[in-house]
Short mmCIF file of C-alpha atoms in Angstrom, two decimals:
data_model
loop_
_atom_site.label_atom_id
_atom_site.label_comp_id
_atom_site.label_asym_id
_atom_site.label_seq_id
_atom_site.Cartn_x
_atom_site.Cartn_y
_atom_site.Cartn_z
CA UNK A 5 112.69 123.68 81.49
CA UNK A 6 113.78 120.44 79.52
CA UNK A 7 115.04 121.15 76.37
CA UNK A 8 113.25 117.73 74.40
CA UNK A 9 110.73 116.52 76.38
CA UNK A 10 110.83 113.27 79.20
CA UNK A 11 108.86 110.90 78.45
CA UNK A 12 107.63 107.40 80.17
CA UNK A 13 106.72 104.40 77.92
CA UNK A 14 104.53 101.52 79.25
CA UNK A 15 103.32 98.78 76.60
CA UNK A 16 101.05 96.41 77.59
CA UNK A 17 102.10 94.00 74.42
CA UNK A 18 101.71 90.54 72.85
CA UNK A 19 104.87 88.06 73.91
CA UNK A 20 105.49 87.65 69.65
CA UNK A 21 105.69 91.38 69.39
CA UNK A 22 107.77 92.48 72.72
CA UNK A 23 111.15 91.86 71.86
CA UNK A 24 110.61 94.07 68.15
CA UNK A 25 108.67 97.05 70.10
CA UNK A 26 112.26 96.85 72.76
CA UNK A 27 114.18 96.85 70.45
CA UNK A 28 112.53 99.84 69.12
CA UNK A 29 112.77 101.82 72.21
CA UNK A 30 116.13 100.81 73.52
CA UNK A 31 117.08 103.17 70.81
CA UNK A 32 115.54 106.42 72.39
CA UNK A 33 114.66 106.08 75.75
CA UNK A 34 116.23 103.63 78.39
CA UNK A 35 114.99 100.40 80.29
CA UNK A 36 114.02 100.59 83.77
CA UNK A 37 112.17 97.30 84.43
CA UNK A 38 108.96 95.37 82.90
CA UNK A 39 107.03 96.90 80.59
CA UNK A 40 108.95 100.27 81.73
CA UNK A 41 111.68 102.65 79.42
CA UNK A 42 111.64 106.60 79.98
CA UNK A 43 113.92 109.39 78.69
CA UNK A 44 114.06 112.77 77.10
CA UNK A 45 114.40 112.92 73.85
CA UNK A 46 113.19 115.76 71.14
CA UNK A 47 110.34 116.40 69.60
CA UNK A 48 111.75 114.83 66.48
CA UNK A 49 112.91 111.59 67.75
CA UNK A 50 109.46 110.77 69.29
CA UNK A 51 107.68 111.04 66.62
CA UNK A 52 109.90 108.76 64.36
CA UNK A 53 109.34 106.23 67.94
CA UNK A 54 105.64 106.07 67.85
CA UNK A 55 105.95 105.86 63.98
CA UNK A 56 108.29 102.99 64.19
CA UNK A 57 106.26 101.30 67.11
CA UNK A 58 103.00 101.42 65.15
CA UNK A 59 104.97 99.48 62.13
CA UNK A 60 105.33 96.13 64.66
CA UNK A 61 102.18 96.60 67.12
CA UNK A 62 98.46 95.13 66.10
CA UNK A 63 96.37 98.03 67.11
CA UNK A 64 93.78 95.43 67.69
CA UNK A 65 95.41 93.79 70.85
CA UNK A 66 98.57 95.83 71.66
CA UNK A 67 98.88 99.09 73.61
CA UNK A 68 101.70 101.55 74.52
CA UNK A 69 101.16 104.20 76.59
CA UNK A 70 103.39 107.58 76.74
CA UNK A 71 103.65 109.95 79.87
CA UNK A 72 105.09 112.83 78.20
CA UNK A 73 106.24 115.02 80.48
CA UNK A 74 106.93 118.67 80.08
CA UNK A 75 109.33 119.90 83.14
CA UNK A 76 109.85 117.26 85.22
CA UNK A 77 109.76 120.00 87.90
CA UNK A 78 106.64 118.80 88.87
CA UNK A 79 107.37 115.19 88.79
CA UNK A 80 109.37 112.44 90.94
CA UNK A 81 109.98 109.07 91.66
CA UNK A 82 110.02 106.51 93.77
CA UNK A 83 110.15 103.00 94.01
CA UNK A 84 110.08 100.10 96.85
CA UNK A 85 111.70 96.78 95.82
CA UNK A 86 114.68 96.15 93.72
CA UNK A 87 115.59 98.65 91.43
CA UNK A 88 115.70 96.41 88.40
CA UNK A 89 117.53 98.79 85.55
CA UNK A 90 120.21 99.44 88.54
CA UNK A 91 122.29 102.20 85.89
CA UNK A 92 119.37 104.27 85.91
CA UNK A 93 119.86 107.54 86.92
CA UNK A 94 117.28 109.98 85.81
CA UNK A 95 114.85 111.81 88.44
CA UNK B 14 97.16 122.34 91.53
CA UNK B 15 95.81 119.25 91.83
CA UNK B 16 94.39 118.78 95.30
CA UNK B 17 96.04 115.49 96.45
CA UNK B 18 99.00 114.36 93.67
CA UNK B 19 98.34 112.37 90.62
CA UNK B 20 101.08 109.40 90.39
CA UNK B 21 101.74 106.78 88.05
CA UNK B 22 102.37 103.37 89.42
CA UNK B 23 103.77 100.57 87.52
CA UNK B 24 105.00 97.16 89.17
CA UNK B 25 107.43 93.98 88.05
CA UNK B 26 106.18 91.84 89.92
CA UNK B 27 106.50 87.79 90.52
CA UNK B 28 103.79 86.16 89.60
CA UNK B 29 102.59 84.43 93.04
CA UNK B 30 102.18 88.08 94.03
CA UNK B 31 100.49 90.06 91.46
CA UNK B 32 96.92 89.54 92.82
CA UNK B 33 97.74 90.83 96.28
CA UNK B 34 99.63 93.78 95.14
CA UNK B 35 97.01 94.62 92.73
CA UNK B 36 94.04 94.17 94.76
CA UNK B 37 95.57 96.83 97.22
CA UNK B 38 96.67 99.28 94.42
CA UNK B 39 92.90 99.10 93.36
CA UNK B 40 91.49 100.62 96.11
CA UNK B 41 93.05 103.70 95.29
CA UNK B 42 93.71 104.22 92.26
CA UNK B 43 92.73 103.05 88.97
CA UNK B 44 94.26 99.75 86.68
CA UNK B 45 95.14 101.55 83.26
CA UNK B 46 96.52 98.17 81.68
CA UNK B 47 98.84 95.53 82.16
CA UNK B 48 101.12 96.73 84.84
CA UNK B 49 100.12 100.37 85.33
CA UNK B 50 97.82 101.43 87.89
CA UNK B 51 96.94 105.09 88.18
CA UNK B 52 95.11 108.10 89.78
CA UNK B 53 95.03 110.88 92.32
CA UNK B 54 95.47 110.16 95.87
CA UNK B 55 95.64 112.48 98.96
CA UNK B 56 99.42 111.93 100.87
CA UNK B 57 97.65 109.76 103.71
CA UNK B 58 96.25 107.42 100.96
CA UNK B 59 99.79 107.11 99.18
CA UNK B 60 101.76 106.58 102.63
CA UNK B 61 98.91 103.85 103.43
CA UNK B 62 98.49 102.18 100.13
CA UNK B 63 102.88 101.92 100.02
CA UNK B 64 102.73 100.48 103.43
CA UNK B 65 100.27 98.37 102.45
CA UNK B 66 102.24 97.20 99.07
CA UNK B 67 105.26 96.76 101.12
CA UNK B 68 103.96 93.78 103.62
CA UNK B 69 102.95 91.70 100.44
CA UNK B 70 106.03 91.73 97.76
CA UNK B 71 109.70 90.51 98.08
CA UNK B 72 112.14 93.57 98.08
CA UNK B 73 114.75 91.29 96.86
CA UNK B 74 112.75 90.25 93.72
CA UNK B 75 110.19 92.81 92.83
CA UNK B 76 109.70 96.63 92.04
CA UNK B 77 107.00 98.82 92.42
CA UNK B 78 107.79 102.70 91.19
CA UNK B 79 105.45 105.68 91.89
CA UNK B 80 105.68 108.42 89.21
CA UNK B 81 104.26 111.42 91.69
CA UNK B 82 103.01 114.54 89.04
CA UNK B 83 102.45 117.45 91.74
CA UNK B 84 100.83 119.43 88.25
CA UNK B 85 99.17 117.60 85.45
CA UNK B 86 99.20 121.22 83.84
CA UNK B 87 103.06 119.84 82.39
CA UNK B 88 102.11 116.36 81.67
CA UNK B 89 99.92 115.10 78.87
CA UNK B 90 99.31 111.12 77.88
CA UNK B 91 99.20 109.50 74.23
CA UNK B 92 98.21 105.73 73.43
CA UNK B 93 99.12 103.40 70.86
CA UNK B 94 97.13 100.79 69.72
CA UNK B 95 93.76 99.37 72.31
CA UNK B 96 93.05 100.94 74.91
CA UNK B 97 93.19 98.29 77.71
CA UNK B 98 90.60 100.66 79.99
CA UNK B 99 87.80 101.99 78.21
CA UNK B 100 86.51 104.00 80.90
CA UNK B 101 89.50 104.95 82.12
CA UNK B 102 88.73 108.96 82.13
CA UNK B 103 92.01 110.67 83.32
CA UNK B 104 94.04 113.18 81.49
#
């Protein structure tokens, strides 16, 4: 079992606010490609990440989705085309 | 155990090719928000989906990521802000 949890964050945010959200998210997890970040995170940090994001998004326009994977054993990943973050070394 | 598999498709594709890829992907799974589709799919259909996408993307510029979840029991989902596809009724 992963010690923290593993999250995939996918955002659909107005251009005006994207860089702010990216700056926050990159403190906790790794940028993978446009609109997607991933990484292992503790419950406490996940709570902080959400609170910080809530402060900068417009909840009527923007959407931030979190897929929370409690055990990576049941999930794998495939890629077609270029790998945008080449030092991405997760599952 | 989910009869097929459950996939999350995230794309980072040049504007010129996005609508083609979306048209293909929507035959198999559900649009959730910008850059993201999700849904249950059989292995055979997943193979066809990838083959069709390969034909339209530029593998040197575009990226399509698939997170393949073999058991939804270990994954859940949270949303901040608006839900872009309101009839989205997955896990």
